[in-house]
mmCIF file of C-alpha atoms in Angstrom:
data_model
loop_
_atom_site.group_PDB
_atom_site.id
_atom_site.type_symbol
_atom_site.label_atom_id
_atom_site.label_comp_id
_atom_site.label_asym_id
_atom_site.label_seq_id
_atom_site.Cartn_x
_atom_site.Cartn_y
_atom_site.Cartn_z
ATOM 1 C CA MET X 20 0.040 -0.139 0.088
ATOM 2 C CA SER X 21 1.307 3.463 -0.825
ATOM 3 C CA ILE X 22 1.688 6.103 1.740
ATOM 4 C CA VAL X 23 -0.027 8.623 -0.647
ATOM 5 C CA GLN X 24 -3.492 6.845 -0.780
ATOM 6 C CA SER X 25 -5.936 8.644 0.862
ATOM 7 C CA ASN X 26 -6.889 6.225 3.618
ATOM 8 C CA HIS X 27 -3.245 5.179 4.778
ATOM 9 C CA PRO X 28 -3.184 6.276 8.469
ATOM 10 C CA ALA X 29 0.232 8.389 7.673
ATOM 11 C CA PHE X 30 -1.501 10.125 4.966
ATOM 12 C CA VAL X 31 -4.544 11.034 7.048
ATOM 13 C CA ALA X 32 -2.354 12.376 9.836
ATOM 14 C CA LEU X 33 -0.178 14.325 7.477
ATOM 15 C CA GLN X 34 -3.126 15.702 5.860
ATOM 16 C CA SER X 35 -4.580 16.772 9.036
ATOM 17 C CA SER X 36 -1.251 18.329 10.170
ATOM 18 C CA CYS X 37 -0.749 20.590 7.006
ATOM 19 C CA SER X 38 -1.173 24.378 7.160
ATOM 20 C CA TYR X 39 1.093 26.189 4.960
ATOM 21 C CA ASP X 40 0.025 28.128 2.038
ATOM 22 C CA VAL X 41 2.372 26.696 -0.744
ATOM 23 C CA GLY X 42 1.306 29.445 -3.547
ATOM 24 C CA ASP X 43 1.983 28.059 -6.895
ATOM 25 C CA ARG X 44 3.767 25.190 -5.696
ATOM 26 C CA THR X 45 6.852 25.651 -7.493
ATOM 27 C CA SER X 46 9.128 27.154 -4.946
ATOM 28 C CA THR X 47 8.145 24.787 -1.887
ATOM 29 C CA GLN X 48 10.120 21.545 -1.574
ATOM 30 C CA TYR X 49 7.519 18.803 -0.532
ATOM 31 C CA LEU X 50 9.934 17.199 1.889
ATOM 32 C CA SER X 51 12.654 19.786 2.680
ATOM 33 C CA ASP X 52 10.836 22.887 3.386
ATOM 34 C CA LYS X 53 9.160 24.094 6.595
ATOM 35 C CA TRP X 54 5.524 24.006 6.031
ATOM 36 C CA ILE X 55 4.153 22.064 8.907
ATOM 37 C CA GLY X 56 4.565 24.483 11.753
ATOM 38 C CA ASN X 57 8.385 24.733 12.397
ATOM 39 C CA SER X 58 8.788 21.262 11.251
ATOM 40 C CA ILE X 59 10.487 19.979 8.065
ATOM 41 C CA LEU X 60 8.509 17.138 6.874
ATOM 42 C CA LYS X 61 11.445 14.923 6.198
ATOM 43 C CA ASP X 62 12.447 15.179 10.016
ATOM 44 C CA LEU X 63 9.044 14.371 11.060
ATOM 45 C CA HIS X 64 8.772 11.391 8.564
ATOM 46 C CA LEU X 65 12.490 10.003 8.009
ATOM 47 C CA ARG X 66 11.414 7.013 6.419
ATOM 48 C CA LEU X 67 9.191 8.711 3.680
ATOM 49 C CA TYR X 68 12.120 10.557 2.863
ATOM 50 C CA VAL X 69 14.639 7.977 2.538
ATOM 51 C CA GLN X 70 12.011 6.003 0.493
ATOM 52 C CA SER X 71 11.038 8.957 -1.960
ATOM 53 C CA LEU X 72 12.023 8.571 -5.528
ATOM 54 C CA SER X 73 12.215 12.423 -5.553
ATOM 55 C CA PRO X 74 13.171 13.582 -2.165
ATOM 56 C CA ASN X 75 14.044 17.322 -3.370
ATOM 57 C CA ALA X 76 10.952 17.581 -5.361
ATOM 58 C CA THR X 77 8.770 20.953 -5.279
ATOM 59 C CA VAL X 78 5.162 20.355 -4.391
ATOM 60 C CA ALA X 79 4.190 21.145 -8.087
ATOM 61 C CA ALA X 80 6.189 18.149 -8.936
ATOM 62 C CA MET X 81 4.260 15.787 -6.743
ATOM 63 C CA GLY X 82 0.863 16.169 -8.228
ATOM 64 C CA LYS X 83 -1.957 18.746 -9.414
ATOM 65 C CA TRP X 84 -5.251 19.927 -8.780
ATOM 66 C CA SER X 85 -7.826 17.730 -10.342
ATOM 67 C CA GLU X 86 -11.707 17.984 -9.931
ATOM 68 C CA GLY X 87 -11.544 20.221 -7.017
ATOM 69 C CA GLY X 88 -9.011 18.313 -5.407
ATOM 70 C CA TRP X 89 -5.201 17.309 -5.044
ATOM 71 C CA SER X 90 -4.198 14.676 -7.006
ATOM 72 C CA TRP X 91 -0.764 12.927 -5.923
ATOM 73 C CA GLU X 92 1.244 11.837 -8.865
ATOM 74 C CA SER X 93 4.611 10.733 -7.553
#
């Protein structure tokens, strides 16, 4: 099971913790920038960072808005 599936417990916990406005998503790194309080996602979820195929990807590279919601692509 992939962690990016909407029913995965880690994804649900992550989604409920997110509160950063990422703007156009092209300058915010998904795993390396502070966008959950004062924490960096890779520090909170090291396993996710280590297993990522794109650890330095921006939010824009990870998915897109589709049909009124976010669609993860990576």
